PDB file of C-alpha atoms in Angstrom:
ATOM      1  CA  MET A  24      77.127  20.332  67.657  1.00  0.00           C
ATOM      2  CA  SER A  25      79.657  22.104  65.505  1.00  0.00           C
ATOM      3  CA  GLU A  26      81.431  25.295  66.514  1.00  0.00           C
ATOM      4  CA  GLY A  27      78.663  27.431  65.042  1.00  0.00           C
ATOM      5  CA  GLY A  28      76.049  25.634  67.169  1.00  0.00           C
ATOM      6  CA  GLU A  29      74.725  23.648  64.212  1.00  0.00           C
ATOM      7  CA  ALA A  30      74.334  19.902  64.392  1.00  0.00           C
ATOM      8  CA  ALA A  31      76.726  17.763  62.356  1.00  0.00           C
ATOM      9  CA  VAL A  32      74.972  16.286  59.321  1.00  0.00           C
ATOM     10  CA  LEU A  33      76.132  13.033  57.724  1.00  0.00           C
ATOM     11  CA  GLY A  34      74.907  11.416  54.573  1.00  0.00           C
ATOM     12  CA  PRO A  35      74.311   9.834  52.352  1.00  0.00           C
ATOM     13  CA  LEU A  36      75.849   6.753  53.988  1.00  0.00           C
ATOM     14  CA  ASP A  37      76.228   3.607  51.909  1.00  0.00           C
ATOM     15  CA  ILE A  38      75.591   0.004  52.950  1.00  0.00           C
ATOM     16  CA  GLY A  39      79.194  -0.386  54.119  1.00  0.00           C
ATOM     17  CA  ARG A  40      78.774   2.415  56.653  1.00  0.00           C
ATOM     18  CA  VAL A  41      75.398   0.995  57.733  1.00  0.00           C
ATOM     19  CA  MET A  42      76.991  -2.423  58.270  1.00  0.00           C
ATOM     20  CA  ALA A  43      79.804  -0.823  60.292  1.00  0.00           C
ATOM     21  CA  ALA A  44      77.181   0.603  62.663  1.00  0.00           C
ATOM     22  CA  LEU A  45      74.900  -2.459  62.898  1.00  0.00           C
ATOM     23  CA  PRO A  46      75.666  -6.134  63.605  1.00  0.00           C
ATOM     24  CA  HIS A  47      72.697  -7.265  61.471  1.00  0.00           C
ATOM     25  CA  ARG A  48      73.337  -9.160  58.258  1.00  0.00           C
ATOM     26  CA  TYR A  49      71.200 -10.784  55.582  1.00  0.00           C
ATOM     27  CA  PRO A  50      68.373 -11.641  55.943  1.00  0.00           C
ATOM     28  CA  MET A  51      67.853  -9.412  58.991  1.00  0.00           C
ATOM     29  CA  LEU A  52      69.587  -6.236  57.801  1.00  0.00           C
ATOM     30  CA  LEU A  53      66.670  -3.942  56.948  1.00  0.00           C
ATOM     31  CA  VAL A  54      68.441  -0.636  56.246  1.00  0.00           C
ATOM     32  CA  ASP A  55      69.935  -0.266  52.770  1.00  0.00           C
ATOM     33  CA  ARG A  56      71.256   3.276  53.024  1.00  0.00           C
ATOM     34  CA  VAL A  57      71.083   6.456  55.058  1.00  0.00           C
ATOM     35  CA  GLU A  58      69.950   9.582  53.249  1.00  0.00           C
ATOM     36  CA  GLU A  59      70.690  11.949  56.124  1.00  0.00           C
ATOM     37  CA  LEU A  60      71.806  11.651  59.737  1.00  0.00           C
ATOM     38  CA  VAL A  61      71.834  14.665  62.029  1.00  0.00           C
ATOM     39  CA  ILE A  62      74.016  13.765  65.010  1.00  0.00           C
ATOM     40  CA  ASP A  63      72.052  13.755  68.299  1.00  0.00           C
ATOM     41  CA  GLN A  64      68.772  14.503  66.490  1.00  0.00           C
ATOM     42  CA  ARG A  65      67.405  12.395  63.634  1.00  0.00           C
ATOM     43  CA  ILE A  66      67.987  10.012  60.752  1.00  0.00           C
ATOM     44  CA  VAL A  67      66.352   9.340  57.395  1.00  0.00           C
ATOM     45  CA  ALA A  68      67.148   5.875  56.045  1.00  0.00           C
ATOM     46  CA  ILE A  69      65.853   3.750  53.167  1.00  0.00           C
ATOM     47  CA  LYS A  70      64.767   0.127  52.924  1.00  0.00           C
ATOM     48  CA  ALA A  71      64.237  -1.008  49.330  1.00  0.00           C
ATOM     49  CA  VAL A  72      61.410  -3.538  49.610  1.00  0.00           C
ATOM     50  CA  THR A  73      61.734  -6.155  46.865  1.00  0.00           C
ATOM     51  CA  ILE A  74      59.850  -9.333  46.001  1.00  0.00           C
ATOM     52  CA  ASN A  75      63.104 -11.199  46.738  1.00  0.00           C
ATOM     53  CA  GLU A  76      62.625 -10.726  50.495  1.00  0.00           C
ATOM     54  CA  SER A  77      62.378 -14.176  52.098  1.00  0.00           C
ATOM     55  CA  PHE A  78      59.338 -13.253  54.222  1.00  0.00           C
ATOM     56  CA  PHE A  79      57.208 -12.656  51.112  1.00  0.00           C
ATOM     57  CA  GLN A  80      57.215 -16.414  50.420  1.00  0.00           C
ATOM     58  CA  GLY A  81      54.814 -16.928  53.304  1.00  0.00           C
ATOM     59  CA  HIS A  82      53.401 -13.461  54.086  1.00  0.00           C
ATOM     60  CA  PHE A  83      51.194 -13.843  52.099  1.00  0.00           C
ATOM     61  CA  PRO A  84      51.197 -16.088  49.019  1.00  0.00           C
ATOM     62  CA  GLY A  85      49.263 -14.220  46.345  1.00  0.00           C
ATOM     63  CA  ARG A  86      49.306 -10.934  48.329  1.00  0.00           C
ATOM     64  CA  PRO A  87      52.841 -10.130  49.509  1.00  0.00           C
ATOM     65  CA  ILE A  88      52.838  -7.723  52.447  1.00  0.00           C
ATOM     66  CA  MET A  89      55.825  -6.803  54.625  1.00  0.00           C
ATOM     67  CA  PRO A  90      55.108  -7.902  58.218  1.00  0.00           C
ATOM     68  CA  GLY A  91      54.468  -4.999  60.579  1.00  0.00           C
ATOM     69  CA  VAL A  92      57.018  -6.308  63.065  1.00  0.00           C
ATOM     70  CA  LEU A  93      59.691  -6.061  60.360  1.00  0.00           C
ATOM     71  CA  ILE A  94      58.693  -2.478  59.585  1.00  0.00           C
ATOM     72  CA  VAL A  95      59.186  -1.669  63.277  1.00  0.00           C
ATOM     73  CA  GLU A  96      62.480  -3.610  63.213  1.00  0.00           C
ATOM     74  CA  ALA A  97      63.619  -1.505  60.225  1.00  0.00           C
ATOM     75  CA  LEU A  98      62.786   1.664  62.192  1.00  0.00           C
ATOM     76  CA  ALA A  99      64.720   0.280  65.179  1.00  0.00           C
ATOM     77  CA  GLN A 100      67.736  -0.486  62.986  1.00  0.00           C
ATOM     78  CA  ALA A 101      67.684   3.064  61.649  1.00  0.00           C
ATOM     79  CA  ALA A 102      67.546   4.247  65.272  1.00  0.00           C
ATOM     80  CA  GLY A 103      70.500   1.981  66.024  1.00  0.00           C
ATOM     81  CA  VAL A 104      72.566   3.685  63.321  1.00  0.00           C
ATOM     82  CA  LEU A 105      71.540   7.086  64.728  1.00  0.00           C
ATOM     83  CA  ALA A 106      72.483   6.073  68.286  1.00  0.00           C
ATOM     84  CA  VAL A 107      75.795   4.441  67.350  1.00  0.00           C
ATOM     85  CA  GLU A 108      76.875   7.401  65.200  1.00  0.00           C
ATOM     86  CA  SER A 109      75.680  10.014  67.737  1.00  0.00           C
ATOM     87  CA  LEU A 110      77.392   8.301  70.672  1.00  0.00           C
ATOM     88  CA  GLY A 111      80.603   7.649  68.722  1.00  0.00           C
ATOM     89  CA  LEU A 112      80.274   3.868  69.081  1.00  0.00           C
ATOM     90  CA  ALA A 113      80.812   2.746  65.468  1.00  0.00           C
ATOM     91  CA  GLY A 114      83.155  -0.243  65.461  1.00  0.00           C
ATOM     92  CA  SER A 115      82.930  -0.627  69.253  1.00  0.00           C
ATOM     93  CA  GLY A 116      80.913  -3.863  69.117  1.00  0.00           C
ATOM     94  CA  LYS A 117      78.164  -2.315  71.236  1.00  0.00           C
ATOM     95  CA  LEU A 118      74.653  -3.560  70.496  1.00  0.00           C
ATOM     96  CA  VAL A 119      71.334  -1.724  70.590  1.00  0.00           C
ATOM     97  CA  TYR A 120      68.568  -3.832  72.168  1.00  0.00           C
ATOM     98  CA  PHE A 121      64.821  -3.128  72.132  1.00  0.00           C
ATOM     99  CA  MET A 122      63.386  -2.499  75.596  1.00  0.00           C
ATOM    100  CA  ALA A 123      59.900  -1.267  74.703  1.00  0.00           C
ATOM    101  CA  ILE A 124      57.672  -0.560  71.719  1.00  0.00           C
ATOM    102  CA  ASP A 125      54.763   1.790  72.315  1.00  0.00           C
ATOM    103  CA  GLU A 126      51.898   3.182  70.266  1.00  0.00           C
ATOM    104  CA  ALA A 127      52.703   1.178  67.136  1.00  0.00           C
ATOM    105  CA  LYS A 128      50.236   1.895  64.360  1.00  0.00           C
ATOM    106  CA  PHE A 129      50.049   0.394  60.893  1.00  0.00           C
ATOM    107  CA  ARG A 130      48.192   2.575  58.417  1.00  0.00           C
ATOM    108  CA  ALA A 131      48.747   0.904  55.029  1.00  0.00           C
ATOM    109  CA  PRO A 132      50.281  -2.328  53.729  1.00  0.00           C
ATOM    110  CA  VAL A 133      53.893  -2.281  52.510  1.00  0.00           C
ATOM    111  CA  GLU A 134      54.193  -4.236  49.273  1.00  0.00           C
ATOM    112  CA  PRO A 135      57.184  -5.162  47.099  1.00  0.00           C
ATOM    113  CA  GLY A 136      58.573  -2.532  44.775  1.00  0.00           C
ATOM    114  CA  VAL A 137      58.615   0.439  47.140  1.00  0.00           C
ATOM    115  CA  LEU A 138      61.258   2.502  48.854  1.00  0.00           C
ATOM    116  CA  LEU A 139      60.375   2.553  52.536  1.00  0.00           C
ATOM    117  CA  ARG A 140      61.589   5.819  54.048  1.00  0.00           C
ATOM    118  CA  LEU A 141      62.527   5.363  57.714  1.00  0.00           C
ATOM    119  CA  GLU A 142      62.364   8.604  59.701  1.00  0.00           C
ATOM    120  CA  VAL A 143      63.504   8.372  63.322  1.00  0.00           C
ATOM    121  CA  GLU A 144      64.292  11.035  65.882  1.00  0.00           C
ATOM    122  CA  PHE A 145      65.641  11.012  69.406  1.00  0.00           C
ATOM    123  CA  VAL A 146      63.049  11.715  72.083  1.00  0.00           C
ATOM    124  CA  GLN A 147      65.575  11.175  74.880  1.00  0.00           C
ATOM    125  CA  LYS A 148      69.280  10.308  74.685  1.00  0.00           C
ATOM    126  CA  ARG A 149      71.363   8.941  77.523  1.00  0.00           C
ATOM    127  CA  ALA A 150      74.592   6.942  77.526  1.00  0.00           C
ATOM    128  CA  SER A 151      72.861   3.564  77.890  1.00  0.00           C
ATOM    129  CA  VAL A 152      69.120   4.078  77.223  1.00  0.00           C
ATOM    130  CA  CYS A 153      67.571   6.069  74.387  1.00  0.00           C
ATOM    131  CA  LYS A 154      63.974   6.783  73.395  1.00  0.00           C
ATOM    132  CA  PHE A 155      62.926   7.295  69.798  1.00  0.00           C
ATOM    133  CA  ALA A 156      59.919   8.240  67.691  1.00  0.00           C
ATOM    134  CA  GLY A 157      59.814   6.657  64.262  1.00  0.00           C
ATOM    135  CA  ARG A 158      57.659   6.596  61.185  1.00  0.00           C
ATOM    136  CA  ALA A 159      57.792   4.669  57.939  1.00  0.00           C
ATOM    137  CA  VAL A 160      56.758   6.608  54.851  1.00  0.00           C
ATOM    138  CA  ILE A 161      56.064   5.671  51.224  1.00  0.00           C
ATOM    139  CA  GLU A 162      55.756   8.501  48.704  1.00  0.00           C
ATOM    140  CA  GLY A 163      54.910  11.018  51.429  1.00  0.00           C
ATOM    141  CA  LYS A 164      52.290   8.815  53.132  1.00  0.00           C
ATOM    142  CA  VAL A 165      52.886   7.469  56.659  1.00  0.00           C
ATOM    143  CA  VAL A 166      52.368   3.698  56.540  1.00  0.00           C
ATOM    144  CA  ALA A 167      53.535   2.874  60.084  1.00  0.00           C
ATOM    145  CA  GLN A 168      54.734   4.605  63.209  1.00  0.00           C
ATOM    146  CA  ALA A 169      55.965   3.671  66.673  1.00  0.00           C
ATOM    147  CA  ASN A 170      57.726   5.000  69.729  1.00  0.00           C
ATOM    148  CA  PHE A 171      60.390   2.756  71.181  1.00  0.00           C
ATOM    149  CA  THR A 172      63.088   2.524  73.801  1.00  0.00           C
ATOM    150  CA  ALA A 173      66.438   0.833  73.335  1.00  0.00           C
ATOM    151  CA  MET A 174      69.378  -0.053  75.534  1.00  0.00           C
ATOM    152  CA  ILE A 175      72.972   0.194  74.400  1.00  0.00           C
ATOM    153  CA  ALA A 176      75.033  -2.651  75.845  1.00  0.00           C
ATOM    154  CA  ASP A 177      78.029  -4.869  75.356  1.00  0.00           C
ATOM    155  CA  PRO A 178      77.418  -7.982  73.269  1.00  0.00           C
ATOM    156  CA  PRO A 179      76.953 -11.209  75.224  1.00  0.00           C
ATOM    157  CA  SER A 180      80.231 -12.932  75.953  1.00  0.00           C
ATOM    158  CA  ALA A 181      80.925 -16.220  74.219  1.00  0.00           C
ATOM    159  CA  ALA A 182      80.279 -19.296  76.345  1.00  0.00           C
ATOM    160  CA  ALA A 183      83.437 -21.104  77.377  1.00  0.00           C
TER     161      ALA A 183
END
């Protein structure tokens, strides 16, 4: 919170800032930019879904649809940016790991050529475990939603 009691708002954040917060890289980086991030509260991020995505080659030929698990992964990555920025961990090397996914619902297919709006908010925030509620939206319509829990931890050490 700022001195006036208002939450700090960041955004828009470009791909460089997203990549500073997340360890994911192509082809697993599923957040292209952050429209708005309210520290300790919520994030709105964007995934531009294009026909060039590798998963469309097999899911499904003739009817490309973004896999639901990748929509949830995109929501989780947006949550990771929110957690890392809110906890001041950018550049620390800390990782955000899924612990649980609950009440996932898929309401409409996500096809190439759309901007997938990723809206995630904190439900509970602690130093090492956070709970989130997320929804994926296209042109004002919710296409997927899920609640999930994540753990913030050190990366695994390299084997000797």
